């Protein structure tokens, strides 16, 4: 058997490696660097910056822990942005090199070029044609544009360009309070930028639990980040004021029926991502798709039975780890194997300070589906480890079934939504419990080490 995979992001390269382990010959095509958006201009480099910001904040509060790190507090709060950028590049290069080494496998042929599907079994790469039994499309997504007057002005930053900025702007306007926008807002606020976030929806993190979003907004606001929700951006123009490096942008928006404006040195456009579907030749094989992504069934199979699509290009859950498991599902289906993967239960994390994380259904989703539910909460301020860390801001909200009448066990855990120290790591425990259809009573019988942050789940 032979498979062609278009796109060497996490979904593509992980699927290629698993297929090769099963003895399947793979041609993996990538037009850029292996690792895709996640490794090169997304998940990994942003987390390097998040870590630098975290260390900086710890240094600023060192005296609270009886630690005198250097001679003066002013020195403690400095950031060497050049070294931050250097470390970011080194980490990305290290991990990319590791992926390239893994792909140096006898059954994997890695091609660098642009792929076009010619028919249900043929892919052309820079003039050369390759034939396979199956094709898996894993081309990912790209930053969405800002569809307003001046939304295409030179100098407006996407997330990729924000990672390559060569200085810390004195002021930063972030348009969009999703995961990407909030992470950059958190990081550059720590680095010293005056940050304003404008969000069109009524809450930050629109797809997250409303309680979590409300409390996280309060927490970020306490750090000096100005967040304006229900703000409809109308236009962006070059400002008259000279900021930082002698440039500025004027952002006009509507808030509660009134015209408002702000001026900032730089503007980050973080209004979502769009599946990369154009130019792939999908129509040549009868694959149904739209600007929202490629249509797939539960096995990630497209309307052409020999072609599958995984990851961001499907427009479903735009997360690297979701792409990996979608790829595994597709490969299992190709091989005629069943699996126990529940693609509806995918944890997500936001690496702000404090972190936020979520898995499963929210209260709003349950009510929308007619599922009787209730929520139980606990708070980090009552957790001994959090108090010792000096990181008590945050809570855990567990959504459970309230009765047996809707197809769920009484007390079955349906979702968990939290923010606080190490929330991104802690959410894994709740993911396991939800996947195993555990109840809140099952959770209460699990012994957690003391003192640990995981004890916050003792609701």
XYZ file of C-alpha atoms in Angstrom:
459
model
C 0.000 0.000 0.000
C 1.115 3.564 -0.693
C -0.162 6.826 0.779
C 0.578 10.398 -0.263
C 0.259 12.952 2.545
C 0.112 16.628 1.612
C 1.405 18.741 4.493
C 4.074 17.921 7.076
C 2.590 19.619 10.103
C 1.892 17.596 13.274
C -1.047 15.790 11.670
C 0.832 15.015 8.470
C 4.192 13.920 9.825
C 2.765 11.948 12.757
C 0.464 10.076 10.359
C 3.407 9.425 8.039
C 5.478 7.973 10.879
C 2.647 5.740 12.090
C 1.932 4.519 8.556
C 5.610 3.685 7.996
C 5.691 1.734 11.248
C 2.842 -0.352 9.841
C 4.848 -1.093 6.715
C 3.062 1.384 4.461
C 5.075 3.352 1.910
C 4.544 7.103 2.331
C 5.272 10.130 0.171
C 5.107 13.219 2.384
C 4.927 16.590 0.608
C 5.657 19.919 2.295
C 6.034 23.290 0.591
C 7.690 24.911 3.627
C 9.468 23.672 6.731
C 8.460 20.387 8.324
C 6.477 20.873 11.494
C 3.954 23.184 9.874
C 2.466 26.242 11.536
C 2.551 24.666 15.002
C 6.282 24.116 15.203
C 7.518 26.999 13.063
C 5.149 29.909 13.641
C 2.547 28.863 16.183
C 2.410 26.594 19.222
C 6.124 26.187 19.898
C 7.591 29.679 19.328
C 4.731 31.323 21.200
C 5.306 29.017 24.178
C 8.977 29.965 24.202
C 7.906 33.592 24.509
C 5.346 32.648 27.154
C 8.097 31.048 29.194
C 10.284 34.162 28.941
C 7.361 36.276 30.128
C 6.708 33.851 32.982
C 10.331 34.009 34.148
C 10.227 37.790 33.957
C 7.103 37.939 36.124
C 8.679 35.548 38.634
C 11.723 37.791 38.871
C 9.521 40.807 39.503
C 7.898 39.047 42.440
C 11.091 37.371 43.717
C 11.308 39.573 46.799
C 7.881 38.298 47.902
C 9.543 34.892 48.308
C 12.565 36.205 50.165
C 14.786 36.042 47.105
C 17.066 38.925 46.156
C 18.036 38.076 42.587
C 20.163 41.157 41.875
C 21.039 44.569 43.209
C 17.914 46.454 42.203
C 14.341 45.855 41.204
C 14.821 47.858 38.007
C 17.435 45.390 36.782
C 15.179 42.473 37.696
C 12.416 43.667 35.391
C 14.488 44.102 32.224
C 13.918 42.015 29.119
C 16.600 41.299 26.528
C 14.293 40.849 23.576
C 17.144 39.908 21.295
C 17.923 36.886 23.466
C 14.234 36.002 23.652
C 14.115 35.901 19.848
C 17.373 33.952 19.694
C 16.130 31.306 22.109
C 12.850 31.062 20.202
C 14.756 30.344 16.989
C 17.029 27.813 18.694
C 14.129 25.873 20.187
C 12.274 25.798 16.863
C 15.393 24.673 15.008
C 16.103 21.948 17.574
C 12.606 20.512 17.335
C 12.437 20.855 13.553
C 15.732 19.006 13.260
C 14.308 16.277 15.466
C 11.268 15.880 13.206
C 13.476 15.752 10.107
C 15.536 13.005 11.744
C 12.398 10.989 12.512
C 11.245 11.340 8.907
C 14.544 9.936 7.629
C 12.834 6.567 7.527
C 13.207 3.931 4.820
C 9.506 3.903 3.941
C 9.068 7.703 3.954
C 9.964 9.919 1.004
C 9.934 13.594 1.979
C 9.388 15.979 -0.921
C 9.724 19.756 -0.676
C 7.382 21.432 -3.130
C 3.821 22.439 -3.936
C 1.356 19.591 -4.364
C -1.669 19.584 -6.667
C -4.186 16.746 -6.774
C -4.720 15.616 -10.386
C -7.230 12.844 -9.726
C -8.340 10.447 -6.979
C -4.940 8.737 -6.836
C -2.460 11.139 -8.424
C -0.599 14.126 -6.996
C 1.706 16.400 -8.948
C 4.651 17.974 -7.132
C 6.560 20.609 -9.090
C 5.933 18.881 -12.423
C 6.428 15.297 -11.248
C 3.488 12.942 -10.775
C 3.098 10.449 -7.932
C 0.454 7.741 -7.739
C -0.877 6.165 -4.548
C -3.717 4.110 -3.160
C -4.795 6.901 -0.836
C -4.206 10.622 -0.368
C -4.380 12.461 2.966
C -4.673 16.256 2.844
C -3.156 17.992 5.876
C -2.403 21.486 4.571
C -3.444 23.304 7.736
C -4.639 26.890 7.950
C -3.472 30.474 7.583
C -4.245 33.687 9.437
C -7.576 35.246 8.531
C -7.529 38.803 7.201
C -9.308 41.777 8.719
C -12.188 42.627 6.388
C -12.511 46.343 7.120
C -11.249 49.556 5.564
C -7.469 49.574 5.982
C -7.422 45.928 6.999
C -4.700 45.262 4.444
C -2.434 48.164 5.407
C 1.298 47.417 5.252
C 2.686 46.913 8.735
C -0.348 45.237 10.296
C 0.875 42.071 11.970
C -0.343 38.501 11.724
C 0.652 35.976 14.392
C 3.563 34.854 12.206
C 4.833 38.397 11.816
C 4.323 39.082 15.509
C 6.781 36.293 16.261
C 9.346 37.950 14.010
C 8.985 41.481 15.377
C 12.415 42.863 16.280
C 11.425 44.962 19.285
C 8.845 45.295 22.028
C 6.351 47.924 20.846
C 5.517 50.675 23.296
C 1.821 50.063 22.642
C 0.015 47.193 21.000
C -3.572 46.850 19.814
C -4.701 43.244 19.493
C -7.794 42.735 17.350
C -9.358 39.473 18.468
C -9.557 37.926 21.946
C -9.276 34.306 20.940
C -6.447 32.027 22.011
C -3.818 33.603 19.746
C -4.727 37.190 20.562
C -4.804 36.668 24.319
C -1.519 34.785 24.425
C 0.298 37.574 22.598
C -1.468 40.184 24.731
C -0.315 38.414 27.892
C 3.270 38.011 26.687
C 3.822 41.538 25.407
C 2.142 43.074 28.421
C 4.764 41.329 30.550
C 7.480 42.515 28.180
C 6.386 46.132 28.695
C 3.883 46.976 25.960
C 0.714 48.875 26.790
C -1.822 46.395 25.435
C -5.426 46.924 24.362
C -7.518 43.995 23.120
C -10.628 44.544 20.978
C -13.082 41.648 20.653
C -16.191 41.657 18.468
C -18.073 39.079 20.571
C -19.545 39.718 23.986
C -16.858 37.712 25.784
C -13.230 36.796 25.325
C -12.565 33.228 24.168
C -16.026 33.035 22.551
C -16.085 29.231 22.374
C -15.093 28.738 26.009
C -17.241 28.524 29.129
C -18.686 31.942 29.937
C -17.713 31.811 33.631
C -14.146 31.012 32.727
C -14.027 33.791 30.140
C -15.437 36.339 32.575
C -13.011 35.484 35.359
C -9.992 35.271 33.064
C -10.838 38.683 31.638
C -10.852 40.099 35.168
C -7.509 38.459 35.897
C -5.858 39.788 32.730
C -7.313 43.245 33.367
C -5.678 43.285 36.797
C -2.350 42.844 35.015
C -2.982 46.068 33.096
C -4.315 44.613 29.846
C -7.281 46.653 28.632
C -9.905 44.374 27.111
C -12.935 45.745 25.266
C -15.575 43.208 24.288
C -18.510 43.882 21.939
C -16.132 46.128 20.012
C -16.734 46.147 16.256
C -13.622 47.399 14.455
C -14.614 49.739 11.608
C -11.300 50.793 10.118
C -7.551 50.956 10.543
C -5.429 53.843 9.308
C -1.941 55.233 9.723
C -1.834 57.477 12.780
C -0.398 60.956 13.032
C 1.276 60.321 16.382
C 4.867 59.093 16.527
C 5.234 56.058 18.773
C 8.274 53.937 19.485
C 9.950 53.649 16.101
C 8.166 56.636 14.632
C 4.992 54.954 13.440
C 1.485 54.451 14.698
C -1.913 53.109 13.667
C -5.360 54.451 14.407
C -8.066 51.857 15.036
C -11.684 53.013 14.931
C -14.355 50.797 16.432
C -17.949 50.897 17.590
C -18.721 50.203 21.231
C -22.236 50.432 22.709
C -23.435 52.432 19.747
C -20.631 55.000 19.961
C -17.618 55.564 17.743
C -14.364 55.024 19.604
C -10.741 55.040 18.549
C -7.314 54.193 19.864
C -3.804 54.747 18.614
C -1.049 52.176 19.007
C 2.450 51.673 17.674
C 1.599 48.234 16.265
C -1.585 46.302 15.515
C -1.881 42.524 15.700
C -4.726 41.020 13.687
C -5.808 37.817 15.428
C -9.313 37.257 14.080
C -9.027 33.537 13.487
C -7.609 31.177 10.896
C -8.822 29.893 7.549
C -8.308 26.404 6.069
C -5.772 26.231 3.225
C -7.868 24.773 0.409
C -7.160 26.951 -2.618
C -4.867 25.642 -5.324
C -4.913 22.025 -4.130
C -6.877 20.722 -7.105
C -9.534 19.205 -4.873
C -12.148 19.679 -7.589
C -10.131 17.381 -9.874
C -11.024 14.458 -7.632
C -14.561 15.493 -6.778
C -13.707 16.495 -3.214
C -16.362 18.707 -1.642
C -14.956 21.786 0.054
C -15.651 25.434 0.815
C -13.741 28.374 2.320
C -14.699 26.844 5.693
C -12.765 23.663 4.949
C -12.903 20.212 3.377
C -16.021 18.193 4.153
C -15.227 14.899 5.920
C -17.150 12.182 7.739
C -16.364 10.708 11.165
C -13.451 8.763 9.648
C -11.977 11.908 8.058
C -12.927 10.556 4.614
C -13.888 13.117 1.972
C -16.512 12.783 -0.765
C -13.794 11.028 -2.779
C -13.340 7.684 -0.994
C -9.594 7.468 -1.675
C -8.916 10.937 -0.230
C -8.952 11.902 3.447
C -8.433 15.257 5.140
C -7.206 15.965 8.664
C -6.415 18.916 10.887
C -7.116 22.601 10.352
C -7.956 22.134 6.664
C -11.228 20.486 7.701
C -12.275 23.590 9.633
C -13.142 21.495 12.669
C -11.018 21.629 15.834
C -7.989 23.737 14.849
C -5.511 22.214 17.286
C -2.289 20.323 16.569
C -3.162 17.417 18.841
C -6.588 17.112 17.224
C -4.886 16.829 13.832
C -2.643 14.030 15.114
C -5.547 11.911 16.302
C -7.624 12.689 13.223
C -4.691 11.377 11.208
C -4.635 8.220 13.295
C -8.381 7.782 12.744
C -7.947 8.191 8.975
C -5.063 5.713 8.915
C -7.022 3.179 10.956
C -9.936 3.464 8.567
C -7.650 2.989 5.574
C -6.234 -0.121 7.249
C -9.682 -1.450 8.125
C -9.092 -1.095 11.863
C -11.421 0.280 14.505
C -10.251 2.420 17.410
C -11.528 3.921 20.624
C -10.638 7.506 19.816
C -13.389 9.972 20.684
C -12.708 12.952 18.443
C -15.414 14.956 20.207
C -13.396 15.107 23.425
C -10.386 17.306 22.703
C -8.744 19.398 25.430
C -7.664 22.934 24.624
C -5.383 25.310 26.487
C -4.625 29.022 26.542
C -1.122 29.961 27.687
C -1.914 33.306 29.222
C -0.868 34.125 32.792
C -2.702 32.475 34.436
C -3.286 29.609 32.032
C -6.761 28.481 30.987
C -7.917 25.080 29.782
C -11.111 23.354 28.771
C -12.403 19.943 27.733
C -15.857 18.562 27.046
C -19.150 20.426 27.077
C -19.936 23.753 28.683
C -23.123 24.426 30.635
C -24.413 26.422 27.677
C -23.816 23.529 25.290
C -25.542 21.060 27.600
C -28.593 23.274 27.926
C -28.670 23.797 24.171
C -28.779 20.024 23.707
C -31.427 19.552 26.366
C -29.050 17.798 28.756
C -29.867 18.354 32.417
C -26.655 19.385 34.148
C -25.177 21.184 37.102
C -21.775 22.661 37.858
C -19.487 22.191 40.826
C -16.580 24.522 41.503
C -13.415 24.733 43.533
C -10.857 27.523 43.811
C -7.085 27.674 43.737
C -7.085 30.060 46.683
C -7.976 27.055 48.862
C -5.212 24.878 47.395
C -2.086 24.591 49.542
C 0.334 24.238 46.624
C -1.161 27.257 44.849
C -0.804 29.342 48.016
C 2.829 28.235 48.344
C 3.428 29.175 44.716
C 1.807 32.550 45.232
C -0.574 31.774 42.343
C -4.028 31.606 43.871
C -6.020 33.281 41.106
C -8.248 30.767 39.366
C -10.949 28.144 39.672
C -12.147 24.782 38.390
C -15.662 24.272 37.087
C -16.824 20.716 36.453
C -20.044 20.187 34.524
C -21.894 16.964 35.405
C -25.113 15.285 34.326
C -28.044 15.910 36.629
C -30.136 12.762 36.228
C -30.325 9.644 34.054
C -32.945 10.838 31.610
C -30.685 12.185 28.849
C -28.444 9.242 28.040
C -25.831 9.987 30.687
C -25.256 8.472 34.098
C -26.288 10.586 37.052
C -23.259 12.676 37.988
C -21.322 11.770 34.823
C -18.593 14.309 34.094
C -19.425 16.107 30.849
C -16.912 18.955 30.860
C -14.257 20.798 32.813
C -13.281 24.453 32.491
C -10.512 26.041 34.510
C -7.929 28.743 34.756
C -5.031 28.988 37.143
C -1.465 27.710 37.589
C -0.580 24.871 35.207
C -4.173 24.524 33.997
C -2.885 23.305 30.624
C -1.290 20.287 32.298
C -4.001 19.632 34.852
C -6.749 19.342 32.226
C -5.329 15.965 31.159
C -6.785 14.258 34.240
C -10.259 15.492 33.440
C -9.866 14.461 29.799
C -9.196 10.897 30.903
C -12.204 10.864 33.219
C -14.536 12.235 30.538
C -13.267 9.713 27.981
C -13.898 6.922 30.485
C -17.401 8.245 31.239
C -16.526 8.650 34.902
C -18.777 10.304 37.460
C -18.088 12.971 40.044
C -18.263 10.195 42.638
C -15.484 8.342 40.793
C -13.377 11.493 40.950
C -13.958 11.880 44.689
C -12.584 8.374 45.288
C -9.257 9.081 43.553
C -6.379 9.863 45.920
C -4.286 12.868 44.924
C -0.836 13.552 46.336
C -0.597 16.380 48.872
C 0.262 19.164 48.468
C -0.300 19.341 44.710
C -2.282 21.522 42.361
C -4.283 18.471 41.257
C -6.028 18.511 44.620
C -8.079 21.367 43.211
C -10.220 18.636 41.633
C -11.401 17.569 45.089
C -14.723 19.316 44.632
